[in-house]
mmCIF file of C-alpha atoms in Angstrom:
data_model
loop_
_atom_site.group_PDB
_atom_site.id
_atom_site.type_symbol
_atom_site.label_atom_id
_atom_site.label_comp_id
_atom_site.label_asym_id
_atom_site.label_seq_id
_atom_site.Cartn_x
_atom_site.Cartn_y
_atom_site.Cartn_z
ATOM 1 C CA GLU A 1 69.499 61.325 -95.904
ATOM 2 C CA ALA A 2 68.143 58.967 -93.272
ATOM 3 C CA GLY A 3 66.945 55.586 -94.457
ATOM 4 C CA VAL A 4 63.751 53.726 -93.668
ATOM 5 C CA VAL A 5 63.526 53.154 -89.930
ATOM 6 C CA GLN A 6 61.710 50.204 -88.421
ATOM 7 C CA SER A 7 61.103 49.067 -84.892
ATOM 8 C CA PRO A 8 61.343 46.807 -83.080
ATOM 9 C CA ARG A 9 64.120 44.871 -84.802
ATOM 10 C CA TYR A 10 63.212 41.692 -82.966
ATOM 11 C CA LYS A 11 60.062 40.561 -81.216
ATOM 12 C CA ILE A 12 59.283 37.264 -79.507
ATOM 13 C CA ILE A 13 55.710 36.646 -78.413
ATOM 14 C CA GLU A 14 53.459 33.743 -77.567
ATOM 15 C CA LYS A 15 50.702 32.748 -79.945
ATOM 16 C CA LYS A 16 47.422 34.619 -79.589
ATOM 17 C CA GLN A 17 49.245 37.704 -78.319
ATOM 18 C CA PRO A 18 49.097 40.997 -80.264
ATOM 19 C CA VAL A 19 52.145 42.634 -81.847
ATOM 20 C CA ALA A 20 52.755 45.905 -83.652
ATOM 21 C CA PHE A 21 55.517 47.101 -85.953
ATOM 22 C CA TRP A 22 56.351 50.708 -86.742
ATOM 23 C CA CYS A 23 57.922 52.231 -89.840
ATOM 24 C CA ASN A 24 59.191 55.697 -90.670
ATOM 25 C CA PRO A 25 59.892 56.063 -94.408
ATOM 26 C CA ILE A 26 62.502 58.181 -96.145
ATOM 27 C CA SER A 27 61.500 61.838 -96.101
ATOM 28 C CA GLY A 28 59.638 62.795 -99.252
ATOM 29 C CA HIS A 29 58.728 59.232 -100.199
ATOM 30 C CA ASN A 30 54.973 59.207 -100.604
ATOM 31 C CA THR A 31 54.652 55.453 -101.196
ATOM 32 C CA LEU A 32 55.085 53.021 -98.327
ATOM 33 C CA TYR A 33 55.031 49.242 -98.484
ATOM 34 C CA TRP A 34 54.837 46.438 -95.982
ATOM 35 C CA TYR A 35 56.339 43.173 -97.195
ATOM 36 C CA LEU A 36 56.582 39.830 -95.440
ATOM 37 C CA GLN A 37 59.641 37.632 -95.976
ATOM 38 C CA ASN A 38 59.841 34.021 -94.913
ATOM 39 C CA LEU A 39 63.159 32.217 -94.714
ATOM 40 C CA GLY A 40 64.445 31.299 -98.162
ATOM 41 C CA GLN A 41 61.700 33.255 -99.905
ATOM 42 C CA GLY A 42 61.465 36.625 -101.579
ATOM 43 C CA PRO A 43 59.495 39.492 -100.039
ATOM 44 C CA GLU A 44 55.716 39.269 -100.518
ATOM 45 C CA LEU A 45 53.581 42.401 -100.523
ATOM 46 C CA LEU A 46 51.113 42.823 -97.684
ATOM 47 C CA ILE A 47 49.953 46.385 -98.279
ATOM 48 C CA ARG A 48 50.931 49.522 -100.193
ATOM 49 C CA TYR A 49 50.088 53.108 -99.284
ATOM 50 C CA GLU A 50 50.023 56.154 -101.512
ATOM 51 C CA ASN A 51 50.250 58.913 -98.930
ATOM 52 C CA GLU A 52 47.625 57.885 -96.360
ATOM 53 C CA GLU A 53 45.511 55.796 -98.734
ATOM 54 C CA ALA A 54 45.860 52.013 -98.861
ATOM 55 C CA VAL A 55 45.849 51.331 -102.611
ATOM 56 C CA ASP A 56 46.816 47.658 -102.620
ATOM 57 C CA ASP A 57 45.906 45.459 -99.650
ATOM 58 C CA SER A 58 44.613 42.365 -101.404
ATOM 59 C CA GLN A 59 47.283 40.156 -99.797
ATOM 60 C CA LEU A 60 46.744 41.425 -96.253
ATOM 61 C CA PRO A 61 44.983 38.791 -94.071
ATOM 62 C CA LYS A 62 42.394 41.193 -92.774
ATOM 63 C CA ASP A 63 41.003 38.847 -90.143
ATOM 64 C CA ARG A 64 44.115 39.329 -88.033
ATOM 65 C CA PHE A 65 46.281 41.939 -89.721
ATOM 66 C CA SER A 66 45.653 45.661 -89.818
ATOM 67 C CA ALA A 67 47.711 48.630 -90.903
ATOM 68 C CA GLU A 68 47.457 52.372 -90.830
ATOM 69 C CA ARG A 69 49.396 55.328 -92.115
ATOM 70 C CA LEU A 70 48.144 58.408 -90.391
ATOM 71 C CA LYS A 71 49.155 61.781 -91.867
ATOM 72 C CA GLY A 72 50.821 59.991 -94.753
ATOM 73 C CA VAL A 73 54.182 59.489 -93.020
ATOM 74 C CA ASP A 74 54.705 56.836 -90.341
ATOM 75 C CA SER A 75 52.935 53.516 -90.554
ATOM 76 C CA THR A 76 52.009 50.767 -88.124
ATOM 77 C CA LEU A 77 51.330 47.125 -88.932
ATOM 78 C CA LYS A 78 49.462 45.120 -86.318
ATOM 79 C CA ILE A 79 48.778 41.429 -85.880
ATOM 80 C CA GLN A 80 46.100 40.321 -83.452
ATOM 81 C CA PRO A 81 46.083 37.519 -82.507
ATOM 82 C CA ALA A 82 49.428 36.193 -83.720
ATOM 83 C CA GLU A 83 49.710 32.612 -84.954
ATOM 84 C CA LEU A 84 52.743 30.352 -85.192
ATOM 85 C CA GLY A 85 52.804 30.777 -88.989
ATOM 86 C CA ASP A 86 53.239 34.533 -88.638
ATOM 87 C CA SER A 87 56.877 34.058 -87.663
ATOM 88 C CA ALA A 88 58.779 35.924 -90.374
ATOM 89 C CA VAL A 89 60.571 39.158 -91.137
ATOM 90 C CA TYR A 90 58.294 42.145 -91.753
ATOM 91 C CA LEU A 91 59.927 44.593 -94.107
ATOM 92 C CA CYS A 92 58.896 48.180 -94.617
ATOM 93 C CA ALA A 93 59.959 49.979 -97.789
ATOM 94 C CA SER A 94 59.359 53.375 -99.319
ATOM 95 C CA SER A 95 59.733 54.937 -102.744
ATOM 96 C CA ARG A 96 59.143 58.076 -104.775
ATOM 97 C CA ASN A 97 57.322 57.624 -108.062
ATOM 98 C CA THR A 98 60.069 55.569 -109.687
ATOM 99 C CA GLY A 99 59.365 52.079 -108.390
ATOM 100 C CA GLU A 100 62.783 51.838 -106.758
ATOM 101 C CA LEU A 101 62.152 50.511 -103.277
ATOM 102 C CA PHE A 102 64.329 51.295 -100.294
ATOM 103 C CA PHE A 103 63.957 48.847 -97.437
ATOM 104 C CA GLY A 104 64.285 49.217 -93.711
ATOM 105 C CA GLU A 105 66.237 46.696 -91.632
ATOM 106 C CA GLY A 106 63.084 44.699 -90.963
ATOM 107 C CA SER A 107 61.311 43.441 -87.870
ATOM 108 C CA ARG A 108 61.900 39.776 -87.116
ATOM 109 C CA LEU A 109 58.911 38.172 -85.416
ATOM 110 C CA THR A 110 59.061 34.867 -83.582
ATOM 111 C CA VAL A 111 55.764 33.406 -82.369
ATOM 112 C CA LEU A 112 56.103 30.629 -79.780
ATOM 113 C CA GLN B 1 49.040 35.418 -111.013
ATOM 114 C CA LYS B 2 52.235 37.318 -111.707
ATOM 115 C CA GLU B 3 55.262 35.104 -111.226
ATOM 116 C CA VAL B 4 58.963 35.745 -111.083
ATOM 117 C CA GLU B 5 61.147 32.663 -111.245
ATOM 118 C CA GLN B 6 64.738 32.279 -110.125
ATOM 119 C CA ASN B 7 66.958 29.283 -109.547
ATOM 120 C CA SER B 8 67.440 29.133 -105.785
ATOM 121 C CA GLY B 9 71.019 27.914 -106.106
ATOM 122 C CA PRO B 10 73.431 27.923 -104.474
ATOM 123 C CA LEU B 11 75.488 29.158 -107.376
ATOM 124 C CA SER B 12 79.161 28.755 -106.603
ATOM 125 C CA VAL B 13 81.818 30.593 -108.598
ATOM 126 C CA PRO B 14 85.550 31.052 -107.977
ATOM 127 C CA GLU B 15 86.876 34.471 -107.079
ATOM 128 C CA GLY B 16 87.540 36.544 -110.187
ATOM 129 C CA ALA B 17 85.047 34.664 -112.357
ATOM 130 C CA ILE B 18 81.834 35.956 -113.888
ATOM 131 C CA ALA B 19 78.649 35.110 -111.996
ATOM 132 C CA SER B 20 75.501 34.882 -114.092
ATOM 133 C CA LEU B 21 72.128 35.142 -112.356
ATOM 134 C CA ASN B 22 68.925 34.573 -114.271
ATOM 135 C CA CYS B 23 65.283 35.463 -113.851
ATOM 136 C CA THR B 24 62.128 34.864 -115.884
ATOM 137 C CA TYR B 25 58.760 36.539 -115.443
ATOM 138 C CA SER B 26 55.260 35.666 -116.526
ATOM 139 C CA ASP B 27 53.535 39.023 -117.110
ATOM 140 C CA ARG B 28 54.248 40.394 -120.598
ATOM 141 C CA GLY B 29 53.068 43.801 -119.421
ATOM 142 C CA SER B 30 56.032 44.123 -117.061
ATOM 143 C CA GLN B 31 57.990 47.305 -117.637
ATOM 144 C CA SER B 32 60.485 47.683 -114.799
ATOM 145 C CA PHE B 33 63.072 45.221 -113.589
ATOM 146 C CA PHE B 34 65.236 45.384 -110.510
ATOM 147 C CA TRP B 35 68.033 43.412 -108.920
ATOM 148 C CA TYR B 36 68.411 43.507 -105.155
ATOM 149 C CA ARG B 37 71.208 42.013 -103.076
ATOM 150 C CA GLN B 38 70.435 40.612 -99.645
ATOM 151 C CA TYR B 39 73.118 39.574 -97.194
ATOM 152 C CA SER B 40 72.162 37.012 -94.586
ATOM 153 C CA GLY B 41 70.130 38.629 -91.824
ATOM 154 C CA LYS B 42 69.964 41.953 -93.648
ATOM 155 C CA SER B 43 67.342 43.693 -95.749
ATOM 156 C CA PRO B 44 67.416 43.851 -99.562
ATOM 157 C CA GLU B 45 69.416 46.665 -101.133
ATOM 158 C CA LEU B 46 68.993 47.872 -104.689
ATOM 159 C CA ILE B 47 71.856 47.073 -107.066
ATOM 160 C CA MET B 48 70.472 47.914 -110.474
ATOM 161 C CA PHE B 49 67.331 48.566 -112.433
ATOM 162 C CA ILE B 50 66.627 48.263 -116.146
ATOM 163 C CA TYR B 51 63.627 49.335 -118.198
ATOM 164 C CA SER B 52 64.696 48.831 -121.827
ATOM 165 C CA ASN B 53 65.789 45.826 -123.828
ATOM 166 C CA GLY B 54 69.525 45.306 -123.980
ATOM 167 C CA ASP B 55 72.362 45.720 -121.514
ATOM 168 C CA LYS B 56 72.958 48.218 -118.751
ATOM 169 C CA GLU B 57 76.342 48.371 -117.075
ATOM 170 C CA ASP B 58 77.270 49.784 -113.676
ATOM 171 C CA GLY B 59 80.785 49.000 -112.528
ATOM 172 C CA ARG B 60 81.194 45.242 -112.224
ATOM 173 C CA PHE B 61 77.460 44.675 -112.695
ATOM 174 C CA THR B 62 75.594 44.293 -115.973
ATOM 175 C CA ALA B 63 71.844 43.835 -116.221
ATOM 176 C CA GLN B 64 70.456 42.297 -119.388
ATOM 177 C CA LEU B 65 66.807 42.436 -120.440
ATOM 178 C CA ASN B 66 65.031 40.531 -123.190
ATOM 179 C CA LYS B 67 61.325 41.331 -123.106
ATOM 180 C CA ALA B 68 60.493 39.021 -126.009
ATOM 181 C CA SER B 69 61.835 36.076 -124.022
ATOM 182 C CA GLN B 70 60.614 37.536 -120.690
ATOM 183 C CA TYR B 71 64.081 37.124 -119.322
ATOM 184 C CA VAL B 72 66.346 39.344 -117.237
ATOM 185 C CA SER B 73 69.818 38.533 -115.990
ATOM 186 C CA LEU B 74 72.543 39.989 -113.831
ATOM 187 C CA LEU B 75 76.220 39.461 -114.584
ATOM 188 C CA ILE B 76 78.827 40.119 -111.926
ATOM 189 C CA ARG B 77 82.326 40.431 -113.326
ATOM 190 C CA ASP B 78 85.464 39.779 -111.254
ATOM 191 C CA SER B 79 83.369 38.196 -108.506
ATOM 192 C CA GLN B 80 84.581 38.819 -104.970
ATOM 193 C CA PRO B 81 83.860 36.884 -101.761
ATOM 194 C CA SER B 82 81.981 40.007 -100.604
ATOM 195 C CA ASP B 83 79.499 39.406 -103.439
ATOM 196 C CA SER B 84 78.321 36.256 -101.659
ATOM 197 C CA ALA B 85 74.668 36.942 -100.917
ATOM 198 C CA THR B 86 71.164 36.210 -102.155
ATOM 199 C CA TYR B 87 70.190 38.114 -105.281
ATOM 200 C CA LEU B 88 66.513 38.952 -105.694
ATOM 201 C CA CYS B 89 64.922 39.729 -109.030
ATOM 202 C CA ALA B 90 61.909 42.058 -108.835
ATOM 203 C CA VAL B 91 59.477 43.001 -111.569
ATOM 204 C CA GLY B 92 56.928 45.814 -111.840
ATOM 205 C CA ILE B 93 54.223 46.669 -114.313
ATOM 206 C CA SER B 94 55.050 50.350 -114.433
ATOM 207 C CA GLY B 95 55.936 53.364 -112.370
ATOM 208 C CA ASN B 96 54.965 52.904 -108.780
ATOM 209 C CA THR B 97 53.183 49.563 -108.946
ATOM 210 C CA PRO B 98 54.228 47.095 -106.265
ATOM 211 C CA LEU B 99 57.155 44.939 -107.231
ATOM 212 C CA VAL B 100 56.824 41.176 -107.410
ATOM 213 C CA PHE B 101 59.930 39.433 -106.120
ATOM 214 C CA GLY B 102 61.427 36.096 -107.024
ATOM 215 C CA LYS B 103 62.642 33.754 -104.307
ATOM 216 C CA GLY B 104 66.225 34.755 -104.911
ATOM 217 C CA THR B 105 69.411 32.996 -105.993
ATOM 218 C CA ARG B 106 72.068 32.363 -103.387
ATOM 219 C CA LEU B 107 75.529 33.165 -104.738
ATOM 220 C CA SER B 108 78.705 31.897 -103.123
ATOM 221 C CA VAL B 109 82.040 33.262 -104.335
ATOM 222 C CA ILE B 110 84.855 30.949 -103.337
ATOM 223 C CA ALA B 111 88.243 32.539 -102.541
#
């Protein structure tokens, strides 16, 4: 069974530029999560999808962040414009209805 | 505000010893508890989960849960240098609710 796939693995951009991250969850996992992880910190939830519906996005900075999960499978997380403080690892995870999360390798963003 | 607290470490133990990692949580309604291991530069991977009070053993790993004290721990027996990583405690209210993660405890097993 293929794991959660994320791309790109690394992205370096200048501040004020846009950036997008893509995630393909494990087949059959209806719940998809985007977490942000800063160095030395645990993952922090940005948004959670149940199929194509965003059911928990209270921690998503909606002035610059947006996400979508069309057709309830792949998801894209976008930042526009990026700020220096957005430098972090963006983790995508998926799960069935058990709460056990399976993470992708993450997308490491550096904003210069 | 749901909080999950862990000592950031580093926790250093000699090879072959028992490593004890601890976690406390603030929400008494929490029902599911997970331990993830994260190697440097890698993503978290699930080690164990526990839902009921008491101990749950899986190989060299034992998870312990005490809901009255709002405390969950992970014991690693016969620690190996390959166990050196950051261990993240994660707590959920129930079922498919989003997990809240602690900051993690960095474990170093010295050969």
